[in-house]
Structures are given as C-alpha cells and as structure tokens.
Coordinates of C-alpha atoms in Angstrom, one line a residue:
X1 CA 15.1 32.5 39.3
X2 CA 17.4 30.8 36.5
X3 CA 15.2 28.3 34.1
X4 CA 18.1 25.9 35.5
X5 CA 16.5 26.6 39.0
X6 CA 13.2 26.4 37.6
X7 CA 13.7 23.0 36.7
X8 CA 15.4 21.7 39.8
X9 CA 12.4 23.3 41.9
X10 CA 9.6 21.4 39.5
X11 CA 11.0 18.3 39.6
X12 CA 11.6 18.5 43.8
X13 CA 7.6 18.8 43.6
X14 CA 7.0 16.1 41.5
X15 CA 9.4 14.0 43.6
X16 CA 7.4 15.1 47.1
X17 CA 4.3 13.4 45.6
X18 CA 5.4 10.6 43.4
X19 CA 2.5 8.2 43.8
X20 CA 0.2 11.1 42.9
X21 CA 2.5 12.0 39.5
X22 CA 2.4 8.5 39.3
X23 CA -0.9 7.6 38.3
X24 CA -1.4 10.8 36.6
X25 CA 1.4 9.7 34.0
X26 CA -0.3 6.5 34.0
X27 CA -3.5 8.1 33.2
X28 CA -1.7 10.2 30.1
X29 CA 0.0 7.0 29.0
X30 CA -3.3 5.2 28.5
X31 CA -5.1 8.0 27.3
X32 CA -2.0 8.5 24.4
X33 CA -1.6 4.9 23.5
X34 CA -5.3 4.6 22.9
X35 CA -5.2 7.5 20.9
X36 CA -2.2 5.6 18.6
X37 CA -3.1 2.3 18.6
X38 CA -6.6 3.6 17.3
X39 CA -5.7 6.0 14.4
X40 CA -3.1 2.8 13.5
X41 CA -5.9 0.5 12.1
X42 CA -6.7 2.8 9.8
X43 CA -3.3 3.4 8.6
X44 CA -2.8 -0.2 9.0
X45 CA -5.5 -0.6 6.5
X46 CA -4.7 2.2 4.1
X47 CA -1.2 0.9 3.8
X48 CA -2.0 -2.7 3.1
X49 CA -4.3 -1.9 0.4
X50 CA -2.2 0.5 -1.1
X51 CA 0.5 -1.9 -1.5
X52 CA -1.9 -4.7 -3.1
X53 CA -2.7 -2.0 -5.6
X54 CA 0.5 -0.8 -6.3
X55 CA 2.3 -4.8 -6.2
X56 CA -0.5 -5.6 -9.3
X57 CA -0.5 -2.5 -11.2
X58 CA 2.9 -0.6 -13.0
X59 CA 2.6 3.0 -11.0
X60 CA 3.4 4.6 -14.5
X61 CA 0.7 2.7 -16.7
X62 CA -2.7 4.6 -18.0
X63 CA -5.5 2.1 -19.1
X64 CA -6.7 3.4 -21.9
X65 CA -10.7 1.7 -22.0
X66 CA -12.2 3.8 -25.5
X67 CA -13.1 7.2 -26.4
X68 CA -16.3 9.1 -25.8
X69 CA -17.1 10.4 -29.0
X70 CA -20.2 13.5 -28.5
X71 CA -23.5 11.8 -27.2
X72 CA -22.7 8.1 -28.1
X73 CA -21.5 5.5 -26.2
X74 CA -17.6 5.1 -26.1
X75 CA -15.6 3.6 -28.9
X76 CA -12.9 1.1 -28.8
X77 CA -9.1 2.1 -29.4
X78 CA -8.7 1.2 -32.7
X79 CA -5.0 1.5 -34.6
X80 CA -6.5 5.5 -35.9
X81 CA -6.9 6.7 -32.4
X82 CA -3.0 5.5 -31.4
X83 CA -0.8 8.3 -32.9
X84 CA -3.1 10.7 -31.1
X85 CA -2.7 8.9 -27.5
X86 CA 1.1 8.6 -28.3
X87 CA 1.6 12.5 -29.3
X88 CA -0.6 13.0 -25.6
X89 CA 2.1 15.3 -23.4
X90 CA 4.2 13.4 -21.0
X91 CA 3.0 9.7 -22.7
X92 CA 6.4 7.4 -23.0
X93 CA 5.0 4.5 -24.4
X94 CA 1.6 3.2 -25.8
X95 CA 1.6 -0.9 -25.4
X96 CA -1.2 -2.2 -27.9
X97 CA -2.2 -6.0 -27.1
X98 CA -4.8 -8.6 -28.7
X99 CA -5.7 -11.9 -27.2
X100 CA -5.8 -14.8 -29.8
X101 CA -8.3 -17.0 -27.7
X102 CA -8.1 -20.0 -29.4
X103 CA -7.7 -23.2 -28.5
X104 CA -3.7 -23.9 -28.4
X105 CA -1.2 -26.0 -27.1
X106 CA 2.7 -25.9 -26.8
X107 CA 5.0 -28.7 -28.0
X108 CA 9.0 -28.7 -26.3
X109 CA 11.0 -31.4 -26.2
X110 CA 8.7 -34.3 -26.1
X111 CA 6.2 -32.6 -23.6
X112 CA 2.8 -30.8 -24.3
X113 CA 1.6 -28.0 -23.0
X114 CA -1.8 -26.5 -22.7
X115 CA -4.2 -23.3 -21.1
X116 CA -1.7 -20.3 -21.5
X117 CA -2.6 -16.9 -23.1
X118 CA -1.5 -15.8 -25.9
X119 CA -0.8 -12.2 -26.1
X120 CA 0.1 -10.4 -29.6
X121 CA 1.6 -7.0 -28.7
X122 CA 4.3 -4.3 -30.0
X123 CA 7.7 -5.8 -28.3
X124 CA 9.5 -2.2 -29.2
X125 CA 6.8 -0.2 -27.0
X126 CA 6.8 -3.0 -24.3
X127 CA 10.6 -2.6 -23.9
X128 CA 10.0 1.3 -24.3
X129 CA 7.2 0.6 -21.1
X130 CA 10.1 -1.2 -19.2
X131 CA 8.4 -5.0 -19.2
X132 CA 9.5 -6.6 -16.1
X133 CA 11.6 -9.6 -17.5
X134 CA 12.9 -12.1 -14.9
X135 CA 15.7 -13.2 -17.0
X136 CA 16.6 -13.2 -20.7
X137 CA 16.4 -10.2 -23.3
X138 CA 13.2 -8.3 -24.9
X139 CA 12.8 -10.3 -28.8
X140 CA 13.9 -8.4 -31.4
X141 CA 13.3 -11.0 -34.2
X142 CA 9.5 -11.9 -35.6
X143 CA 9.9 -15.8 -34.3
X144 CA 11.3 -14.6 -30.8
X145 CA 9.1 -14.7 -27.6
X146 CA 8.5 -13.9 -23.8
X147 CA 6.8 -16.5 -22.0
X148 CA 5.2 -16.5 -18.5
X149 CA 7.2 -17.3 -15.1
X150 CA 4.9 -20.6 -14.6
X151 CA 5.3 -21.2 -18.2
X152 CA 7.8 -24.5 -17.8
X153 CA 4.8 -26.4 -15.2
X154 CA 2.5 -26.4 -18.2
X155 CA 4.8 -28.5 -19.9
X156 CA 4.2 -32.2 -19.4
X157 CA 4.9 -35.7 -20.8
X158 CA 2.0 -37.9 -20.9
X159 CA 3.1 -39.7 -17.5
X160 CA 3.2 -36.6 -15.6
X161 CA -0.4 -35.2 -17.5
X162 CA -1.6 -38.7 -15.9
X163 CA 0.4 -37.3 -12.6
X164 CA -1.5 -34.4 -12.6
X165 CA -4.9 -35.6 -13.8
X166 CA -4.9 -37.8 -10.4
X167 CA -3.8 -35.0 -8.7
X168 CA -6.4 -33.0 -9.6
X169 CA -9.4 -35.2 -8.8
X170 CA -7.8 -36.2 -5.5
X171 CA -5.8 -32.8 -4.6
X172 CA -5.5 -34.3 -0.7
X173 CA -3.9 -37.5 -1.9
X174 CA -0.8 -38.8 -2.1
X175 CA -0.4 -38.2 -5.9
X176 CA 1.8 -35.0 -5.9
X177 CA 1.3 -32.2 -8.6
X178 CA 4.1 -32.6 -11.1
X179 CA 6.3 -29.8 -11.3
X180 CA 6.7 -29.4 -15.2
X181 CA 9.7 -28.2 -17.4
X182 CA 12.7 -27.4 -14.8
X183 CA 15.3 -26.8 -17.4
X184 CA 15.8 -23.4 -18.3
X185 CA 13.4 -22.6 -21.1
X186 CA 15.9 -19.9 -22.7
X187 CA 16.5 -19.8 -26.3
X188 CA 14.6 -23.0 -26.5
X189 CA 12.6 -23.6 -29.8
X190 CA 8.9 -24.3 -29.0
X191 CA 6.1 -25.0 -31.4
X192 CA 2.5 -23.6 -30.5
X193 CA -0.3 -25.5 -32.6
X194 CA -3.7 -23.6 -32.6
X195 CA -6.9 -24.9 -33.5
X196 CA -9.2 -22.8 -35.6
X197 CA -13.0 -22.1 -35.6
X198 CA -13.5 -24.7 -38.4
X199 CA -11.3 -27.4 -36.5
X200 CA -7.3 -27.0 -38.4
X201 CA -4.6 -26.9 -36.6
X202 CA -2.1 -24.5 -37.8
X203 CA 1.9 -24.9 -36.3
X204 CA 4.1 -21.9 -35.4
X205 CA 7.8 -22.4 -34.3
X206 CA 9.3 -19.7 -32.1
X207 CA 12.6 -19.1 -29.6
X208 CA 12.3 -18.0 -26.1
X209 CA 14.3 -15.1 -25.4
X210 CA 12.5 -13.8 -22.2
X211 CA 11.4 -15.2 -19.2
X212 CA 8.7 -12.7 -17.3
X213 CA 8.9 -11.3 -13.4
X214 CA 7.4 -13.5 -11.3
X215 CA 4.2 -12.3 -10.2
X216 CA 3.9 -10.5 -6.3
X217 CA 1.9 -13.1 -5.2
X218 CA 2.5 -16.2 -4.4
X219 CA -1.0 -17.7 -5.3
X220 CA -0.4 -16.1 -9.1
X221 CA 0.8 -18.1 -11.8
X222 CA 1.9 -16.3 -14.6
X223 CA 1.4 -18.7 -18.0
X224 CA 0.9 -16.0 -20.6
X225 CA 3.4 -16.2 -24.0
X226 CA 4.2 -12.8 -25.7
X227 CA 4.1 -12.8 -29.2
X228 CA 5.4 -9.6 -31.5
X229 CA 2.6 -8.4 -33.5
X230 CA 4.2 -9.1 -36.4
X231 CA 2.0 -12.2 -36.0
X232 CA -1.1 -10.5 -35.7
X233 CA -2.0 -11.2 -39.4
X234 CA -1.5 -14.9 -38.7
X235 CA -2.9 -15.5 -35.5
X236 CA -6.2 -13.0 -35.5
X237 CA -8.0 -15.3 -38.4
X238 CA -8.2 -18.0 -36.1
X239 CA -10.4 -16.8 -33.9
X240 CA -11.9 -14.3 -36.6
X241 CA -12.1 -15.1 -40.3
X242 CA -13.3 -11.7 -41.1
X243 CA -9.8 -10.0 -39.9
X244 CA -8.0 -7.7 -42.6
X245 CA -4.8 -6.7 -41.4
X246 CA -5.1 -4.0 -44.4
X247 CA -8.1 -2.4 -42.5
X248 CA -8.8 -0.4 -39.2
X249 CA -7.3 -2.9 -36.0
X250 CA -9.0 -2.9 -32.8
X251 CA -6.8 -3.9 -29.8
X252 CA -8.2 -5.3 -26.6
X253 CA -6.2 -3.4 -24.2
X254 CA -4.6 -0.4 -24.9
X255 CA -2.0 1.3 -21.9
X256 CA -0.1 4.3 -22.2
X257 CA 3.2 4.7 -19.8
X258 CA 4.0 7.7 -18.2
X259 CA 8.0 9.0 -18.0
X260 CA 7.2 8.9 -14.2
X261 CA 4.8 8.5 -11.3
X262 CA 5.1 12.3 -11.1
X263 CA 3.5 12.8 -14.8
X264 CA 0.5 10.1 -14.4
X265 CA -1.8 12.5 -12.9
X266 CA -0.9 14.9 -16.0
X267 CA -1.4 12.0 -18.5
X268 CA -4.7 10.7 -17.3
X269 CA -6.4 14.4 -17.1
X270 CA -4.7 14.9 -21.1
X271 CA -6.2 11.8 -22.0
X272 CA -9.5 12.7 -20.2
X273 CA -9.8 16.1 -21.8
X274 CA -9.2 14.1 -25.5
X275 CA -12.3 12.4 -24.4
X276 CA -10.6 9.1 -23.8
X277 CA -12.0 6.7 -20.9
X278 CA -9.3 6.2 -18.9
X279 CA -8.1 4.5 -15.4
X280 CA -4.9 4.8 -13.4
X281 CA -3.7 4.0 -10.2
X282 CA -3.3 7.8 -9.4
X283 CA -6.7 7.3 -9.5
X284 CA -7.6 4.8 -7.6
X285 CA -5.3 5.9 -5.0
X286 CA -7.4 9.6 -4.4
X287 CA -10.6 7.8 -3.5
X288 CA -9.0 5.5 -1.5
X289 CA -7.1 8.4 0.3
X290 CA -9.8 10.5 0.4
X291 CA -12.0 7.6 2.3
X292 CA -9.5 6.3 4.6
X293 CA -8.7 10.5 5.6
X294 CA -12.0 10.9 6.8
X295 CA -11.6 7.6 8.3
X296 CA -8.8 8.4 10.1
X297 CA -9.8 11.6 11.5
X298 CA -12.9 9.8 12.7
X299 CA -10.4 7.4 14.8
X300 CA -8.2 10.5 16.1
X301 CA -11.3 12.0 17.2
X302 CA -12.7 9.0 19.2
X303 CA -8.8 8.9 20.5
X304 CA -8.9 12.3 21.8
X305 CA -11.9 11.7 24.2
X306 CA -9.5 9.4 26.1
X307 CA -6.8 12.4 26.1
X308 CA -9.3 14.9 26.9
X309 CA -10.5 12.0 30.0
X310 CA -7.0 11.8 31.2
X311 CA -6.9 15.5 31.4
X312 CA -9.1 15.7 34.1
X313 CA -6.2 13.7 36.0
X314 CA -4.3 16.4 35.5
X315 CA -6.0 19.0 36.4
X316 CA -7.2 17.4 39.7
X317 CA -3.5 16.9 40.2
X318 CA -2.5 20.3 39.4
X319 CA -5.5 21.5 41.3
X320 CA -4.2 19.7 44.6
X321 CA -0.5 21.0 44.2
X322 CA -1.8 24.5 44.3
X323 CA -3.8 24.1 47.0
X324 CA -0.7 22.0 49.3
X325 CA 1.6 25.0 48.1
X326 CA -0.3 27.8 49.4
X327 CA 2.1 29.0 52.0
X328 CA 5.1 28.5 50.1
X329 CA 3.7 30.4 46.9
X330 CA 2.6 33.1 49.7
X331 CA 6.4 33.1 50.5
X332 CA 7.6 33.5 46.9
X333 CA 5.6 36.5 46.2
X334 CA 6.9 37.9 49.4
X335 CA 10.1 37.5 48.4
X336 CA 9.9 39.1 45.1
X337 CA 8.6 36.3 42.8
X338 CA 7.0 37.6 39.6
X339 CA 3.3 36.2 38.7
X340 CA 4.4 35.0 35.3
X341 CA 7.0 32.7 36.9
X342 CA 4.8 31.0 39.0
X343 CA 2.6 30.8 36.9
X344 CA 5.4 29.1 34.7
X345 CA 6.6 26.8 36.9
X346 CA 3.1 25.0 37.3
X347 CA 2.6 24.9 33.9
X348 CA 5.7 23.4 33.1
X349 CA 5.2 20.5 35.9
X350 CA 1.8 20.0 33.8
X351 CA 3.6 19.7 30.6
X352 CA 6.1 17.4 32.0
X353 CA 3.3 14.6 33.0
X354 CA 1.8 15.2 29.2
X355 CA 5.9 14.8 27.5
X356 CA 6.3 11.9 30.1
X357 CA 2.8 10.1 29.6
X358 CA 3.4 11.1 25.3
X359 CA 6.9 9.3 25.6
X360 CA 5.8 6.3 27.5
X361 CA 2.6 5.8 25.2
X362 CA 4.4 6.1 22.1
X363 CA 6.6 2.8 23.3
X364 CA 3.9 1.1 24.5
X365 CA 1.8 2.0 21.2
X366 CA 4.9 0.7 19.0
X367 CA 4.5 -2.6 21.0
X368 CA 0.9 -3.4 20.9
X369 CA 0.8 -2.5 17.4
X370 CA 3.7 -4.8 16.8
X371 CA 2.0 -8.0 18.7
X372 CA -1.2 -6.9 16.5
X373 CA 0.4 -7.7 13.3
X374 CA 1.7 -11.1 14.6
X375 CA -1.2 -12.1 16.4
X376 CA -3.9 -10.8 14.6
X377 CA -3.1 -12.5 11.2
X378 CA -2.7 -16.5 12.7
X379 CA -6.0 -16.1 14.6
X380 CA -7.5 -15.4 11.1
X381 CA -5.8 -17.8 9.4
X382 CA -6.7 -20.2 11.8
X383 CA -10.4 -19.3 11.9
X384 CA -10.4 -19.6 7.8
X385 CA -9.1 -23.1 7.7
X386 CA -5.4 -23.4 9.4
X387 CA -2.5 -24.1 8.3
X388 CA -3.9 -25.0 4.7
X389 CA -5.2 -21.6 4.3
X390 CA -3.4 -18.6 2.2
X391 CA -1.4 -16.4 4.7
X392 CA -3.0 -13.2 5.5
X393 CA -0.6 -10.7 4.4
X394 CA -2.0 -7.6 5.5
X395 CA -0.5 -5.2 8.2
X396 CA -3.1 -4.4 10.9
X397 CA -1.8 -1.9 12.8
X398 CA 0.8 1.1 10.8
X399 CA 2.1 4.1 13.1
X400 CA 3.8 6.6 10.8
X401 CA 5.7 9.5 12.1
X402 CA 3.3 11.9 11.6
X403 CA 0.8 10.2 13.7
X404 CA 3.1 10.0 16.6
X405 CA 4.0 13.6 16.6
X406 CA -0.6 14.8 16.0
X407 CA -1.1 11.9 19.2
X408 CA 2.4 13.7 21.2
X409 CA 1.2 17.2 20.2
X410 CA -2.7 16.8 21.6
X411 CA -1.2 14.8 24.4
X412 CA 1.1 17.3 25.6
X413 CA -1.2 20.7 24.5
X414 CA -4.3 18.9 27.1
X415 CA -1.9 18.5 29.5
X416 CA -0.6 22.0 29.4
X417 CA -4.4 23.5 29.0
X418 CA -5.3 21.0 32.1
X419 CA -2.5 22.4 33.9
X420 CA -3.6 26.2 33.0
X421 CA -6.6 27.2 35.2
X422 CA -4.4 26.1 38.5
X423 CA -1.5 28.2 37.2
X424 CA -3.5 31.3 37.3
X425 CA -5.1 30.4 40.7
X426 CA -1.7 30.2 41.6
X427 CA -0.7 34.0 40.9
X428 CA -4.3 35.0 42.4
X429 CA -3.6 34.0 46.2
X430 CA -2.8 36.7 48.2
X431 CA 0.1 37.2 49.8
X432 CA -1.2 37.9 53.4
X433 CA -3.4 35.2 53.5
X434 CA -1.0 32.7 52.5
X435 CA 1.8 34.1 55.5
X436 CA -1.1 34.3 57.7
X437 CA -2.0 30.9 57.4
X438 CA 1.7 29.8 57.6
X439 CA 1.4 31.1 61.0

C-alpha cells in the first residue's frame, strides 16, 4: 500500500467516528494550550524584567565599584588605578564622574532654576562611550555643557515658582504645574551660582551644546547638567576645602565601556581577575536567567501532566479503533498486509489527533496570552488606584518560538506513545480468529 493510500485509509477511519476523534482533539487541545499558556508567565516575566534592566542600564557599560587590594577592604578608584582599567583587554572607554553636591541654582533668561545634579566628568571618554544625546553636539570647549531632557521645567520666573509652590501643596487642585523653559535651550548661555560650605556664592557662565536622551520612562525626569572636568579644580572646593587637584583624585563612579555586548562578559572577568569590584548587566542577566530557567522548567513540567492526562484520551480511543477493526485487520493480513504497516497506519492516526490538537492549541494559546496582556494590566491598575495610577507596563504572558515547538513536540511524541501499545495489539490478532468472527 502507497503512503498516498495510507493516508486516504487513516483519514476514512477518523471520518467513520468523528464525534469520538472529536473530543479526543479536544482533549489534546486543552492539554497543549495549558501546557503554553503556563510556561508563558514565566517567559512573560523574564522578558519584562529583562527589558526594565536593559532600558536603564547601557548593555556595553562595566561599573567599576573599587579594587580589593589583599585582605583589606576594597579601595576607591582613584585617578592611579585608571590607566590600568583603560589598558584592560577589550575596554573602549573609561567615563570618570564626580558629583559637586552643593547647593546650586541656574540663572537663564530672567528665570531661576534649582535641584539639578551637577556631574563633572571627561566629555572625550563620554563621547568615546557613545552618550545618548537627544539633540545638539558632545562640548568640546571648557565653558560648553550637556544638560538633562527635563532640564528647561526647572527653569522658572518668580510667577510660575508661585505656580508651582500652589501646585505642590494642593497637587489635586486646579493650580496646574507650570511647564518651565519651552524654548530650545541650545547654545543658550546659562549661569550656575553655587553656594559653598562657608555660605559664598561663586558664578560660572557656560553654553549648552547638548541636550540628553530622554529617559525610558515616562515617570523619570532627567535634570542632571554635564560639566567637562576641566572644572573639577573649581567646583570640588566647594563642597571640599581640602581638594588638591595636584594630588591623587577619587571619582564617585567609575564605568568602563565595552566595544560590544559580545566583549562585556570578557571585560568584567579581566577586571575581576585585576581584583577590581565590578557589576554589569551581563551579570545581572545570568542570575536572572539562571532563576527564571529553573522556573520555567518547573511550569513545563506541571504543563505536561495535563499532556500526559489527555493521553489517556488517546489511548482509550486508539484502544476502541482496534478493537471495532478486528475483522477488517483479520482481512488485511489475509490479504498480504505486512505487520509494520499496520502497525503504521494506527500510529499515524494517533499522531494526527496530537499534530491536530498541537496546531489548534498553539492558536488558542496565542489568543489567551494576548487577552492576558490586555486584561491583566487594567485590572491592576485599577486595583492600585485607577486611572490616576502609573500604567503597568509589563508583558504577562510571552510565547517564543521555541516554546511552541518543546509544547508541539511533547504534544505530538504522547500522542504517538499513547497511540503505540494499540498498534502492536493490532499486528498480534490472529488472522483466523478475526475471519472467524467476520463470519
């Protein structure tokens, strides 16, 4: 018998109990989609924290914390220890920032400013790192800056500081929060006054060249001002008189760039075996993996048990055919039919109910996990305070590729293993027996 006949005589069966088939596909379907729509929360999970790590960290950057040095406690990166992270294989760029926390405020055009960062670093390595810039150019003069995205709403005239004053003690009123500087703060000379530890004010004039990305969220406001370290000899005495540029500089945060995401891994052991304390996303990202792995396997597991429940469908449908076909397998072996093609032909009716229940609980699987990350996020939003509340960006439900094809593969293998114990009772009946009962 051709395979084409094959087919054409499986599907005849299947057709001569439909209802039966039916429910056995149904059965499959369920026992699939469970299966999917399980494993999915944790790759639902997985994939929404990932991307809230990798939307607030740059995949190429190294923190660089201090260095272990024998049995005492870690050391901070000082201006000594930087030559040796930037000669580190596969390092592209070492950034080297110091906050000045001092009181400060901003002065353009008439309005004042006040509680941004200010942020002395090494422009050429920030450009060298790739600093995200939302529009504008990297400074490449001493008085040139970057400030923040948010930067322009800290700017106020003494109406809107009023505005927002009333705003802020009332924030459900009807006073509205003022929305700052709109004009385009590019190449606009601003003038940052600082207050020292004994009380002076000292003025600084600079020129906005940069405007910075705006953040990935949009709760974040982004009010920080980069200054070029050229100013680091000015600005470090404010908040500490003992500063001599001459000596040894300790920077607050220290990050070294990889070339790319492929060389971070490298980076961080080479900085690790230097002794340095160190923290990447690379990282953060194993653990995380590592957790959410065992996780999932867990979920696949507990989703099997429904497969391996549907199975039993299949076998007590398998189980039945065999038993109805008696006389007409009896009549095949008379005829000349070889045990390994009957044997064939059941298992591939068995495997068709798996393929058929795998296809059907794939689409269904798509759907639910679809209405799961519509629903599920406005009934929490709802339940932490409505409409007022922060939208719940988080995917609840994620069905990758390969998790259709592990759920389609276990699917379709229980079906064909279900399907296997009445194939072989199929090639055992006698041939007499069969004909006899025929008669």
């Amino acid at each position: 018998m051709k395979l084409k006949d094959q087919i054409g005589f499986v599907r005849q069966n299947i057709k001569k109990n439909r209802l039966r088939v039916f429910m056995t596909i149904l059965a499959t379907t369920m026992g699939c989609s469970f299966l999917i729509v399980l494993a999915s929360v944790g790759f639902g999970f997985q994939k929404t924290l990932t991307d809230e790590i990798q939307k607030q960290q740059i995949l190429t950057e190294v923190k660089v914390e201090g260095k272990q040095d024998g049995e005492e406690s870690a050391k901070p990166i000082t201006s000594s220890l930087i030559k040796d992270i930037e000669e580190t294989e596969n390092v592209k760029a070492v950034v080297t920032r110091n906050m000045i926390e001092a009181p400060a405020k901003a002065q353009l055009e008439g309005r004042t400013g006040q509680n941004f960062t200010s942020i002395v670093t090494n422009m050429k390595q920030e450009k060298k790192a790739n600093l995200s810039l939302d529009r504008g150019k990297m400074p490449e003069k001493p008085n040139e800056i970057v400030v923040g995205y948010h930067f322009g709403k800290q700017l106020l005239t003494e109406n809107e500081q009023k505005q927002l004053d009333a705003y802020n003690s009332n924030p459900e009123g009807n006073v509205k929060r003022p929305e700052g500087y709109k004009k385009d703060l590019l190449n606009k000379k601003v003038t940052f006054v600082y207050t020292d530890l004994n009380g002076k004010e000292k003025s600084y004039p600079f020129v906005i060249t940069g405007v910075s990305k705006k953040p990935a969220r949009d709760f974040m406001e982004d009010t920080n001002v980069m200054i070029g370290d050229n100013m680091l000899k000015e600005l470090a005495p404010l908040v500490n008189p003992d500063f001599d540029y001459e000596k040894e500089i300790t920077y607050s945060n220290v990050n070294a760039y990889a070339s790319s995401i492929d060389q971070v891994d490298g980076l961080t052991k080479a900085l690790k075996d230097k002794g340095y304390l160190v923290y990447s996303i690379t990282e953060e990202l194993e653990s995380m993996n590592l957790f959410f792995t065992a996780f999932k396997v867990g979920l696949i597991f507990v989703g099997t048990v429904a497969v391996l429940i549907a199975s039993i469908g299949i076998f007590n449908t398998m189980t039945m055919a065999v038993t109805e076909r008696t006389q007409q397998i009896g009549i095949m072996k008379a005829i000349g039919a070889q045990p390994n093609m009957i044997r064939r032909l059941f298992l591939m009716e068995s495997a068709w109910i798996g393929v058929a229940g795998s296809v059907i609980g794939v689409v269904i699987s798509y759907g639910i996990s679809w209405a799961a990350n519509k629903i599920v996020p406005l009934i929490l939003q709802s339940t932490a305070g409505g409409g007022e509340a922060a939208p719940f960006d988080m995917q609840i439900s994620y069905i990758p590729v390969s998790l259709v094809l592990i759920a389609a593969a276990i699917s379709i293998g229980v079906a064909i293993l279900s399907g296997l114990r009445p194939a072989v009772k199929a090639t055992n009946i006698d041939v007499l027996s069969a004909l006899r009962r025929e008669i």
